[in-house]
Coordinates of C-alpha atoms in Angstrom, one line a residue:
Chain A
M610 CA 0.0 0.0 0.0
Q611 CA 2.7 2.4 1.1
F612 CA 4.7 1.5 -2.0
K613 CA 1.6 2.1 -4.2
I614 CA 1.1 5.6 -2.9
V615 CA 4.7 6.5 -3.2
S616 CA 4.9 5.2 -6.7
L617 CA 1.7 7.1 -7.6
V618 CA 3.2 10.3 -6.2
V619 CA 6.4 9.7 -8.2
V620 CA 4.4 9.1 -11.4
A621 CA 2.3 12.2 -10.7
L622 CA 5.4 14.4 -10.0
F623 CA 7.0 13.0 -13.2
Y624 CA 4.0 14.2 -15.3
C625 CA 3.7 17.5 -13.5
V626 CA 5.5 19.4 -16.2
Q627 CA 4.6 22.6 -18.0
A628 CA 1.2 22.5 -19.5
N629 CA 1.5 21.1 -23.0
A630 CA 0.3 23.5 -25.7
Q631 CA -1.7 20.8 -27.5
N632 CA -3.5 19.7 -24.3
M633 CA -4.2 23.3 -23.5
Q634 CA -5.8 23.8 -26.9
K635 CA -8.0 20.7 -26.5
G636 CA -9.0 21.8 -23.0
K637 CA -9.9 25.3 -24.2
K638 CA -12.3 23.8 -26.8
I639 CA -14.1 21.8 -24.1
Y640 CA -14.1 24.9 -21.8
E641 CA -15.7 27.0 -24.5
T642 CA -18.5 24.5 -25.3
R643 CA -19.4 23.3 -21.8
C644 CA -18.1 25.7 -19.1
L645 CA -17.8 29.3 -20.5
A646 CA -21.6 30.0 -20.4
C647 CA -21.5 30.0 -16.6
H648 CA -17.9 30.4 -15.6
Q649 CA -17.3 33.2 -18.1
A650 CA -14.6 34.0 -20.7
D651 CA -12.3 35.3 -18.0
G652 CA -13.0 32.4 -15.6
G653 CA -14.4 35.0 -13.2
G654 CA -17.8 33.2 -12.6
V655 CA -20.8 35.2 -11.5
P656 CA -21.0 36.6 -8.0
N657 CA -23.4 34.6 -5.8
M658 CA -24.3 32.2 -8.6
N659 CA -21.5 30.5 -10.5
A660 CA -18.1 30.0 -8.8
P661 CA -15.0 31.6 -10.3
L662 CA -12.2 29.3 -11.6
D663 CA -9.6 32.1 -12.0
A664 CA -7.7 32.5 -8.8
A665 CA -9.8 30.0 -7.0
S666 CA -8.0 28.1 -4.3
N667 CA -9.6 24.7 -5.0
V668 CA -9.0 24.9 -8.8
V669 CA -5.2 25.4 -8.4
G670 CA -5.1 23.2 -5.2
K671 CA -4.1 19.7 -4.7
D672 CA -7.4 17.9 -4.4
I673 CA -7.6 16.8 -8.0
A674 CA -10.0 14.0 -7.2
R675 CA -12.6 16.5 -6.0
L676 CA -12.3 18.6 -9.2
V677 CA -12.7 15.5 -11.3
R678 CA -15.8 14.5 -9.3
I679 CA -17.4 17.9 -9.6
I680 CA -16.9 18.1 -13.4
R681 CA -18.0 14.5 -14.0
Y682 CA -21.0 14.2 -11.6
G683 CA -22.0 17.8 -11.2
Y684 CA -22.5 19.6 -7.9
N685 CA -25.8 20.4 -6.4
E686 CA -25.1 22.1 -3.2
R687 CA -24.3 25.7 -2.2
I688 CA -20.5 25.9 -2.4
A689 CA -18.3 28.0 -0.2
L690 CA -15.1 29.2 -1.9
D691 CA -12.6 31.8 -0.7
G692 CA -15.1 33.5 1.6
F693 CA -18.0 33.7 -0.8
Y694 CA -21.0 31.5 -1.6
Y695 CA -22.2 30.3 -5.0
S696 CA -25.7 28.8 -5.4
N697 CA -26.3 27.6 -9.0
A698 CA -26.3 23.8 -9.8
M699 CA -23.2 22.6 -11.7
T700 CA -24.1 20.4 -14.7
A701 CA -22.7 16.9 -14.8
N702 CA -20.5 15.8 -17.7
P703 CA -20.6 12.0 -17.5
D704 CA -19.7 11.7 -21.2
L705 CA -16.3 13.4 -20.9
K706 CA -13.5 10.8 -21.4
D707 CA -10.5 10.6 -19.0
N708 CA -8.2 12.3 -21.5
E709 CA -10.7 15.1 -22.1
L710 CA -11.0 15.7 -18.3
A711 CA -7.3 15.9 -18.1
D712 CA -7.1 18.4 -20.9
L713 CA -9.9 20.5 -19.4
L714 CA -8.3 20.5 -15.9
T715 CA -5.0 21.4 -17.4
Y716 CA -6.6 24.3 -19.2
I717 CA -8.5 25.7 -16.3
R718 CA -5.4 25.3 -14.0
N719 CA -3.3 27.2 -16.4
S720 CA -5.5 30.0 -17.7
W721 CA -6.1 33.6 -16.7
S722 CA -4.0 34.1 -13.6
N723 CA -3.9 30.4 -12.7
K724 CA -0.5 28.6 -12.8
A725 CA -0.7 25.1 -11.5
S726 CA 0.6 21.7 -12.6
A727 CA -0.9 20.0 -15.7
I728 CA -3.2 17.1 -15.1
T729 CA -2.5 13.7 -16.6
I730 CA -4.9 10.9 -17.6
A731 CA -3.3 8.8 -14.8
Q732 CA -4.3 11.4 -12.2
V733 CA -7.9 11.4 -13.6
Q734 CA -8.0 7.7 -13.3
A735 CA -6.6 7.7 -9.9
A736 CA -9.3 10.2 -8.8
K737 CA -11.9 7.8 -10.1
K738 CA -10.6 5.0 -8.0
K739 CA -10.6 7.3 -4.9
K740 CA -14.4 7.7 -5.2
Chain B
M619 CA 10.1 61.4 3.5
Y620 CA 8.6 58.1 2.4
K621 CA 5.7 58.7 4.7
L622 CA 5.2 62.2 3.3
S623 CA 5.2 61.0 -0.3
N624 CA 2.7 58.3 0.6
F625 CA 0.5 60.9 2.2
L626 CA 0.7 63.1 -0.8
L627 CA -0.1 60.2 -3.1
A628 CA -3.1 59.3 -0.9
C629 CA -4.3 62.9 -1.2
V630 CA -4.0 62.9 -5.0
L631 CA -5.9 59.6 -5.2
A632 CA -8.6 60.9 -2.9
L633 CA -8.9 64.0 -4.9
S634 CA -9.1 62.1 -8.2
V635 CA -11.8 59.9 -6.8
N636 CA -13.9 62.8 -5.6
A637 CA -13.2 64.7 -8.8
Q638 CA -14.7 62.0 -10.9
E639 CA -17.6 63.7 -12.4
N640 CA -21.0 62.4 -11.4
A641 CA -19.4 59.6 -9.5
G642 CA -18.4 58.1 -12.9
L643 CA -22.0 57.8 -14.2
K644 CA -23.3 58.9 -17.5
L645 CA -26.6 60.8 -17.1
P646 CA -29.1 62.8 -19.2
T647 CA -28.4 66.5 -19.4
G648 CA -29.2 68.4 -16.3
F649 CA -28.7 65.5 -13.9
S650 CA -25.8 65.0 -11.6
A651 CA -24.7 62.2 -9.2
T652 CA -22.7 61.8 -6.0
L653 CA -21.2 58.8 -4.4
F654 CA -23.5 58.8 -1.4
A655 CA -21.7 55.9 0.2
D656 CA -19.1 53.3 -0.8
Q657 CA -17.9 49.9 0.3
I658 CA -20.8 49.3 2.7
G659 CA -21.1 45.7 1.8
T660 CA -23.3 43.7 -0.7
A661 CA -26.1 46.3 -0.8
R662 CA -29.2 44.7 -2.4
H663 CA -32.4 46.7 -2.0
I664 CA -32.6 50.1 -0.4
A665 CA -35.4 52.1 1.3
I666 CA -35.5 55.7 2.6
N667 CA -37.7 57.3 5.3
D668 CA -39.3 60.7 5.3
K669 CA -36.3 62.1 7.2
G670 CA -34.0 61.1 4.3
I671 CA -32.3 58.4 6.2
L672 CA -31.4 55.6 3.8
F673 CA -31.3 51.9 4.8
A674 CA -29.7 49.2 2.7
K675 CA -30.3 45.4 3.0
L676 CA -27.0 43.5 2.6
N677 CA -26.8 40.1 1.0
N678 CA -24.1 39.0 3.5
V679 CA -23.2 40.3 6.9
N680 CA -20.4 42.9 6.2
K681 CA -17.0 43.3 7.9
A682 CA -18.6 45.5 10.6
G683 CA -21.0 42.7 11.5
Q684 CA -24.0 44.4 9.9
S685 CA -26.7 43.2 7.4
I686 CA -28.8 46.4 7.4
V687 CA -26.9 49.6 7.0
R688 CA -28.2 53.0 8.0
M689 CA -26.9 56.1 6.1
E690 CA -27.5 59.7 6.7
D691 CA -26.2 62.8 4.9
V692 CA -26.2 65.3 7.8
N693 CA -24.7 68.4 6.0
G694 CA -26.6 68.0 2.7
D695 CA -23.5 67.6 0.5
G696 CA -24.9 64.4 -1.1
I697 CA -22.5 62.1 0.8
A698 CA -23.5 60.2 3.9
E699 CA -21.3 61.0 6.9
K700 CA -23.2 59.0 9.5
I701 CA -23.1 55.3 8.7
S702 CA -24.1 52.6 11.2
G703 CA -26.0 49.3 11.1
W704 CA -27.2 46.1 12.6
G705 CA -28.6 42.7 11.7
K706 CA -27.2 39.2 11.5
Y707 CA -28.9 37.8 8.5
G708 CA -28.3 38.3 4.8
G709 CA -31.1 39.0 2.4
T710 CA -32.4 41.3 -0.4
G711 CA -35.7 42.9 0.5
I712 CA -36.3 46.2 2.4
F713 CA -39.3 48.4 2.4
I714 CA -40.6 51.3 4.5
K715 CA -44.3 52.0 4.9
G716 CA -45.1 54.8 7.3
N717 CA -43.2 54.1 10.6
Q718 CA -42.6 50.4 9.8
L719 CA -39.5 49.0 8.1
Y720 CA -39.7 45.5 6.6
A721 CA -36.6 43.5 5.7
S722 CA -36.2 40.0 4.3
S723 CA -33.8 37.1 4.6
D724 CA -33.9 34.4 2.0
D725 CA -36.7 32.6 3.9
A726 CA -38.4 35.2 6.2
V727 CA -39.6 38.7 6.5
Y728 CA -39.0 40.8 9.6
L729 CA -40.6 44.0 10.9
Y730 CA -38.9 46.9 12.6
Q731 CA -40.5 50.0 14.2
L732 CA -39.4 53.6 13.4
D733 CA -39.8 56.3 16.0
A734 CA -40.7 60.0 15.3
N735 CA -37.1 60.7 14.3
G736 CA -37.1 57.9 11.8
E737 CA -34.8 55.7 13.9
V738 CA -35.3 52.0 14.3
T739 CA -36.4 51.2 17.9
N740 CA -35.9 47.4 17.9
P741 CA -32.9 46.6 15.9
T742 CA -32.1 43.4 17.8
A743 CA -35.7 42.3 18.3
P744 CA -37.8 42.6 15.1
K745 CA -41.2 40.9 14.8
T746 CA -41.2 37.8 12.4
I747 CA -44.0 38.5 9.9
I748 CA -43.4 35.6 7.5
Q749 CA -41.2 32.6 8.0
N750 CA -40.2 29.2 6.5
L751 CA -40.5 30.2 2.8
H752 CA -38.6 28.0 0.3
S753 CA -34.9 29.0 0.1
R754 CA -33.3 26.5 -2.2
R755 CA -30.2 28.4 -3.3
Q756 CA -31.3 29.3 -6.8
H757 CA -33.5 32.5 -7.0
A758 CA -33.7 32.4 -3.2
S759 CA -33.9 36.1 -2.6
K760 CA -37.2 37.5 -1.3
S761 CA -38.2 40.9 -2.7
I762 CA -41.0 42.7 -0.9
T763 CA -43.4 45.6 -1.4
L764 CA -46.7 46.6 0.3
D765 CA -50.0 48.0 -1.0
P766 CA -51.8 50.9 0.6
Q767 CA -54.0 48.5 2.6
G768 CA -50.9 47.0 4.3
N769 CA -50.8 43.7 2.4
I770 CA -47.2 42.5 1.7
Y771 CA -46.2 40.9 -1.6
V772 CA -43.3 38.6 -1.6
N773 CA -41.5 37.1 -4.5
I774 CA -40.7 33.4 -4.1
G775 CA -38.4 32.6 -7.0
A776 CA -38.4 29.2 -8.8
Y777 CA -35.5 27.1 -7.6
S778 CA -34.9 26.0 -11.2
N779 CA -34.0 27.4 -14.6
A780 CA -36.8 25.8 -16.7
C781 CA -38.4 23.2 -14.4
Q782 CA -36.4 20.3 -16.0
E783 CA -36.4 16.9 -14.3
K784 CA -32.7 17.6 -13.7
D785 CA -32.1 21.3 -13.5
R786 CA -29.7 22.7 -16.1
S787 CA -28.9 19.4 -17.7
V788 CA -28.7 18.6 -21.4
G789 CA -31.6 16.5 -22.6
S790 CA -33.6 16.6 -19.4
K791 CA -37.4 17.2 -20.0
G792 CA -39.6 19.8 -18.4
M793 CA -41.9 18.5 -15.7
M794 CA -45.6 18.6 -16.6
P795 CA -47.2 20.1 -14.7
C796 CA -44.3 21.9 -13.1
P797 CA -44.4 20.9 -9.4
I798 CA -42.4 23.9 -8.3
L799 CA -45.3 26.3 -9.0
D800 CA -47.3 25.2 -5.9
S801 CA -44.8 26.9 -3.5
A802 CA -42.5 29.0 -5.7
G803 CA -42.3 30.7 -9.1
G804 CA -44.7 33.4 -8.2
I805 CA -45.8 36.2 -5.9
W806 CA -47.3 35.4 -2.5
K807 CA -49.5 37.8 -0.6
F808 CA -49.6 38.1 3.2
D809 CA -51.0 40.4 5.9
G810 CA -48.3 43.0 6.6
S811 CA -49.2 43.2 10.3
K812 CA -49.6 39.6 11.4
E813 CA -46.8 37.6 13.0
N814 CA -45.5 34.2 12.2
Q815 CA -47.2 33.6 8.8
S816 CA -46.1 31.1 6.3
Y817 CA -47.6 29.4 3.2
A818 CA -50.7 28.3 5.1
Q819 CA -51.6 31.9 6.0
G820 CA -50.6 33.4 2.7
K821 CA -52.0 33.2 -0.8
R822 CA -50.4 32.6 -4.1
Y823 CA -51.2 36.0 -5.7
A824 CA -49.7 35.4 -9.2
T825 CA -47.8 32.6 -10.8
G826 CA -45.6 31.6 -13.8
L827 CA -42.8 34.0 -12.8
R828 CA -39.4 32.4 -12.8
N829 CA -37.8 35.0 -10.6
V830 CA -38.9 38.5 -9.8
I831 CA -36.5 40.7 -8.0
G832 CA -37.9 44.1 -9.0
L833 CA -41.5 44.8 -7.9
D834 CA -43.5 47.9 -7.0
W835 CA -47.0 48.9 -6.2
N836 CA -48.4 51.4 -8.7
N837 CA -50.7 53.9 -6.9
K838 CA -52.1 55.2 -10.2
T839 CA -53.4 51.8 -11.3
N840 CA -53.6 50.4 -7.8
S841 CA -51.9 47.3 -8.9
L842 CA -48.7 45.3 -8.7
F843 CA -46.0 45.6 -11.3
V844 CA -43.1 43.2 -11.6
T845 CA -40.0 42.6 -13.7
Q846 CA -39.0 39.0 -14.4
H847 CA -35.6 37.4 -15.0
G848 CA -36.0 35.2 -18.1
R849 CA -34.6 31.7 -18.5
D850 CA -30.9 31.0 -19.3
Q851 CA -28.9 28.8 -21.5
L852 CA -31.1 28.1 -24.6
N853 CA -27.9 27.5 -26.7
T854 CA -26.1 25.4 -24.0
F855 CA -29.0 22.8 -23.9
Y856 CA -30.3 23.2 -27.4
P857 CA -27.4 24.0 -29.6
T858 CA -29.1 22.7 -32.7
M859 CA -32.0 25.1 -32.2
Y860 CA -30.3 28.2 -30.8
T861 CA -26.9 29.8 -31.8
D862 CA -24.8 31.7 -29.3
A863 CA -26.0 34.9 -30.9
Q864 CA -29.6 33.9 -30.5
N865 CA -29.1 32.9 -26.9
A866 CA -27.5 36.3 -26.2
D867 CA -30.8 38.0 -27.3
L868 CA -33.4 35.4 -26.0
P869 CA -35.6 35.5 -24.2
A870 CA -36.6 39.1 -23.3
E871 CA -36.5 40.3 -19.7
T872 CA -40.1 41.3 -19.1
M873 CA -42.3 43.7 -17.1
Y874 CA -45.9 42.7 -16.2
E875 CA -48.8 44.2 -14.4
M876 CA -49.9 41.3 -12.2
K877 CA -53.5 41.2 -10.9
E878 CA -54.6 38.4 -8.6
G879 CA -54.6 35.0 -10.3
D880 CA -52.5 36.1 -13.2
D881 CA -50.0 33.8 -14.9
A882 CA -46.9 34.9 -16.7
G883 CA -46.3 31.5 -18.3
W884 CA -43.0 30.2 -16.8
P885 CA -41.7 27.5 -17.4
Y886 CA -43.9 26.5 -20.3
V887 CA -43.2 29.6 -22.4
Y888 CA -40.7 32.4 -22.8
Y889 CA -41.1 35.7 -24.6
D890 CA -39.4 36.3 -27.9
P891 CA -39.1 40.1 -28.5
F892 CA -38.4 39.7 -32.2
Q893 CA -41.4 37.5 -33.1
K894 CA -43.3 39.4 -30.3
K895 CA -44.7 36.0 -29.2
K896 CA -44.8 33.6 -26.3
I897 CA -42.8 30.7 -27.5
L898 CA -43.1 27.2 -26.2
S899 CA -39.9 26.3 -24.1
P900 CA -37.8 23.6 -25.8
E901 CA -38.0 21.6 -22.5
Y902 CA -41.7 21.3 -23.3
G903 CA -41.4 20.4 -27.0
G904 CA -40.8 23.9 -28.4
D905 CA -38.6 24.5 -31.5
G906 CA -38.1 28.2 -31.2
K907 CA -41.2 28.9 -33.3
L908 CA -44.1 27.0 -31.8
E909 CA -46.3 29.3 -29.6
G910 CA -47.7 28.5 -26.2
G911 CA -49.1 30.0 -23.1
K912 CA -52.6 30.9 -24.4
N913 CA -53.7 31.9 -20.9
A914 CA -50.4 33.6 -19.9
L915 CA -49.9 37.3 -19.9
D916 CA -48.1 39.2 -22.6
P917 CA -45.4 41.5 -21.1
L918 CA -46.0 45.3 -20.9
V919 CA -42.4 45.9 -21.7
A920 CA -39.7 43.6 -23.2
F921 CA -36.1 44.4 -22.4
P922 CA -33.0 42.8 -23.9
A923 CA -32.2 39.3 -22.7
H924 CA -30.2 38.4 -19.5
M925 CA -29.7 41.9 -18.2
A926 CA -31.4 41.0 -14.9
P927 CA -33.9 43.6 -13.7
M928 CA -33.2 43.9 -10.0
A929 CA -35.4 46.8 -8.9
L930 CA -38.5 48.6 -10.1
L931 CA -39.6 52.0 -8.9
F932 CA -42.4 54.2 -10.0
Y933 CA -41.3 57.8 -9.7
K934 CA -43.6 59.9 -7.6
G935 CA -41.6 63.1 -7.0
N936 CA -41.5 66.5 -8.6
Q937 CA -37.7 67.1 -8.7
F938 CA -37.1 65.4 -12.0
P939 CA -38.6 66.9 -15.3
A940 CA -42.3 66.1 -16.0
K941 CA -41.6 63.2 -18.4
Y942 CA -40.3 61.1 -15.4
K943 CA -43.5 61.6 -13.3
E944 CA -45.2 58.3 -12.7
G945 CA -42.7 56.5 -15.0
A946 CA -40.8 53.4 -14.1
F947 CA -37.1 53.2 -13.2
I948 CA -35.5 49.8 -13.5
A949 CA -32.1 48.9 -12.1
F950 CA -30.3 46.3 -14.3
H951 CA -27.7 44.1 -12.7
G952 CA -25.9 43.4 -16.0
S953 CA -25.8 40.0 -17.8
W954 CA -23.8 36.9 -17.5
N955 CA -25.6 34.6 -19.9
R956 CA -24.7 36.5 -23.1
A957 CA -21.3 34.7 -23.1
P958 CA -19.4 34.1 -25.4
L959 CA -20.7 37.5 -26.5
P960 CA -19.8 40.6 -24.4
Q961 CA -21.9 41.1 -21.3
E962 CA -24.2 44.1 -21.2
G963 CA -26.8 46.0 -19.2
Y964 CA -25.1 47.4 -16.2
F965 CA -27.4 50.4 -16.1
V966 CA -30.6 52.0 -14.8
A967 CA -33.4 52.2 -17.4
F968 CA -36.5 54.3 -17.6
V969 CA -39.9 53.6 -19.1
P970 CA -42.3 56.6 -19.5
F971 CA -45.9 55.9 -18.2
K972 CA -49.1 57.7 -18.9
N973 CA -52.4 56.8 -17.2
G974 CA -50.8 53.7 -15.8
K975 CA -49.5 52.3 -19.2
P976 CA -46.1 52.5 -20.8
S977 CA -46.3 55.5 -23.2
G978 CA -43.0 55.2 -25.0
E979 CA -39.9 53.1 -25.6
W980 CA -37.6 52.2 -22.7
E981 CA -34.3 54.2 -22.6
I982 CA -31.1 54.1 -20.6
F983 CA -31.3 56.6 -17.8
A984 CA -28.0 56.1 -15.9
N985 CA -25.0 54.2 -17.4
G986 CA -21.4 53.7 -16.7
F987 CA -21.7 51.6 -13.6
A988 CA -19.5 48.8 -15.0
G989 CA -16.5 51.2 -15.6
A990 CA -14.7 51.6 -18.9
D991 CA -14.8 48.8 -21.4
N992 CA -14.8 46.0 -18.9
N993 CA -17.6 43.8 -19.9
K994 CA -15.9 40.4 -20.2
S995 CA -17.7 39.1 -17.1
P996 CA -19.8 40.4 -14.2
R997 CA -16.7 40.1 -12.0
G998 CA -15.1 42.9 -14.0
A999 CA -17.9 45.3 -13.4
K1000 CA -17.0 48.2 -11.1
A1001 CA -20.6 48.4 -9.8
R1002 CA -23.8 46.4 -10.5
P1003 CA -27.1 48.3 -10.0
C1004 CA -29.4 46.4 -7.6
G1005 CA -31.7 48.6 -5.6
L1006 CA -33.6 51.9 -6.1
A1007 CA -35.2 54.3 -3.7
E1008 CA -36.7 57.8 -4.1
G1009 CA -35.7 60.3 -1.4
P1010 CA -38.2 62.7 0.1
D1011 CA -36.7 65.5 -2.1
G1012 CA -37.3 63.4 -5.3
S1013 CA -33.6 62.3 -5.7
L1014 CA -33.1 58.8 -6.9
Y1015 CA -30.7 56.5 -5.0
V1016 CA -29.1 53.4 -6.7
S1017 CA -27.3 50.7 -4.8
D1018 CA -24.6 48.4 -6.0
D1019 CA -24.2 44.9 -4.5
S1020 CA -20.7 44.1 -5.8
K1021 CA -18.6 46.7 -4.0
G1022 CA -21.2 48.3 -2.0
A1023 CA -21.6 51.8 -3.5
I1024 CA -24.7 54.0 -3.2
F1025 CA -25.2 56.6 -5.9
K1026 CA -27.5 59.6 -5.4
I1027 CA -28.9 61.1 -8.7
S1028 CA -30.5 64.6 -8.7
F1029 CA -31.8 67.0 -11.2
N1030 CA -30.2 70.5 -11.1
K1031 CA -32.8 73.1 -11.6

């Protein structure tokens, strides 16, 4: 078990390189068709309603599994984020494939003022197991 | 030296802020504006008493621990010097009738007493007039107004976009009949003087309203007028029927005169301002052309889509030129659902009225709230108009719920 976790971390670190331009492009496409309507062109969200992604602590944070779950299964509770509350329901995206989720997460974690590690397919799959 | 330069810089900044003409607003000729207050918190609706003391209801408790803020301009320079407050609950609605001040949370309405000086006598012990109303996150805010008989009208917004089985989900059908309408998606009427009322003591006054935030009683017609927030995301859920550009313009934000028992048609129809028709919602089998809502009202005024009318006020004063008398001011919050097109509508609009009916096209009255060229998203807006109040001298006050500014607009004779 210990070994498994360590090796996962090593693999994750190995892939945590600069966001690849091709992945960013694919992620951007998905963002524009599925996310932008609510989260806005600048990732700023809508006060009280739709949570911002830009400069959002959980988006650039370490809990990748939670981000994967929210995008895949949606989110139907009032969410507290960085001192504010957001109330609209987040749509589920059950049809997004692991590689698409990875590209989308890579994009939102490296757009606007966000600068965080790229997300790999392995991380998305690991998040799925965690559920 | 460093301190002195900092001080000088602060002075220059302060001067430049004050020097901003009309508090940065664009107004019709002859009007001027001051920044009455700033940074007071998330100021939703506002109300003013006959002494000119302004009260704002905050959506969240502010840093000073207040959710109702009291503002007074003692020296008459258009800027409030005395600012205080109280209250531990967030909410939107606030309304003054005589010596009574009503304020709402997202599930209740409270009543405060004003004394002869216009001061609240029971800030920590209000009466609970209405309680246990649905507050299910979406469209939870409760706007309020009273009629001359003392009945209170409360908006209970639909906790849904279009009454789909699964809210805001691709391919999810609209529920038939929409089960939300029995306890939300309309205006409820209560007795403004009775304590501890809820659904059982109230009455569904009007239905088929997705979410009303702006409402006002019109003394001329002796009836209730409301502004509705139309549905979102036609293009997101029906990309083969609606383009991004069409979604940016559909459906209209609407104004209705609501008499008891009236139905505005949500969720079954939306109003298309180009076809000038009530169109069947795609969740209920519509295709963008099929009509519906035979028994639903047509709007009195159709405004551009998604601009979010937050407050409605019929102007009673004599300070503004004659054309404004009895007309309607509407505070628009500004859009978010026009994306990917630029967001718009961070302004206060005016609709002229004659004999209780709109007598001309709507126009922009006060603009410039969002700041220069920043319309990428609502976050970028400097101010978002939310509440309106008419002072005893006929000045118009506008609140902003993003940074907490209050603007005072006056006409210079």
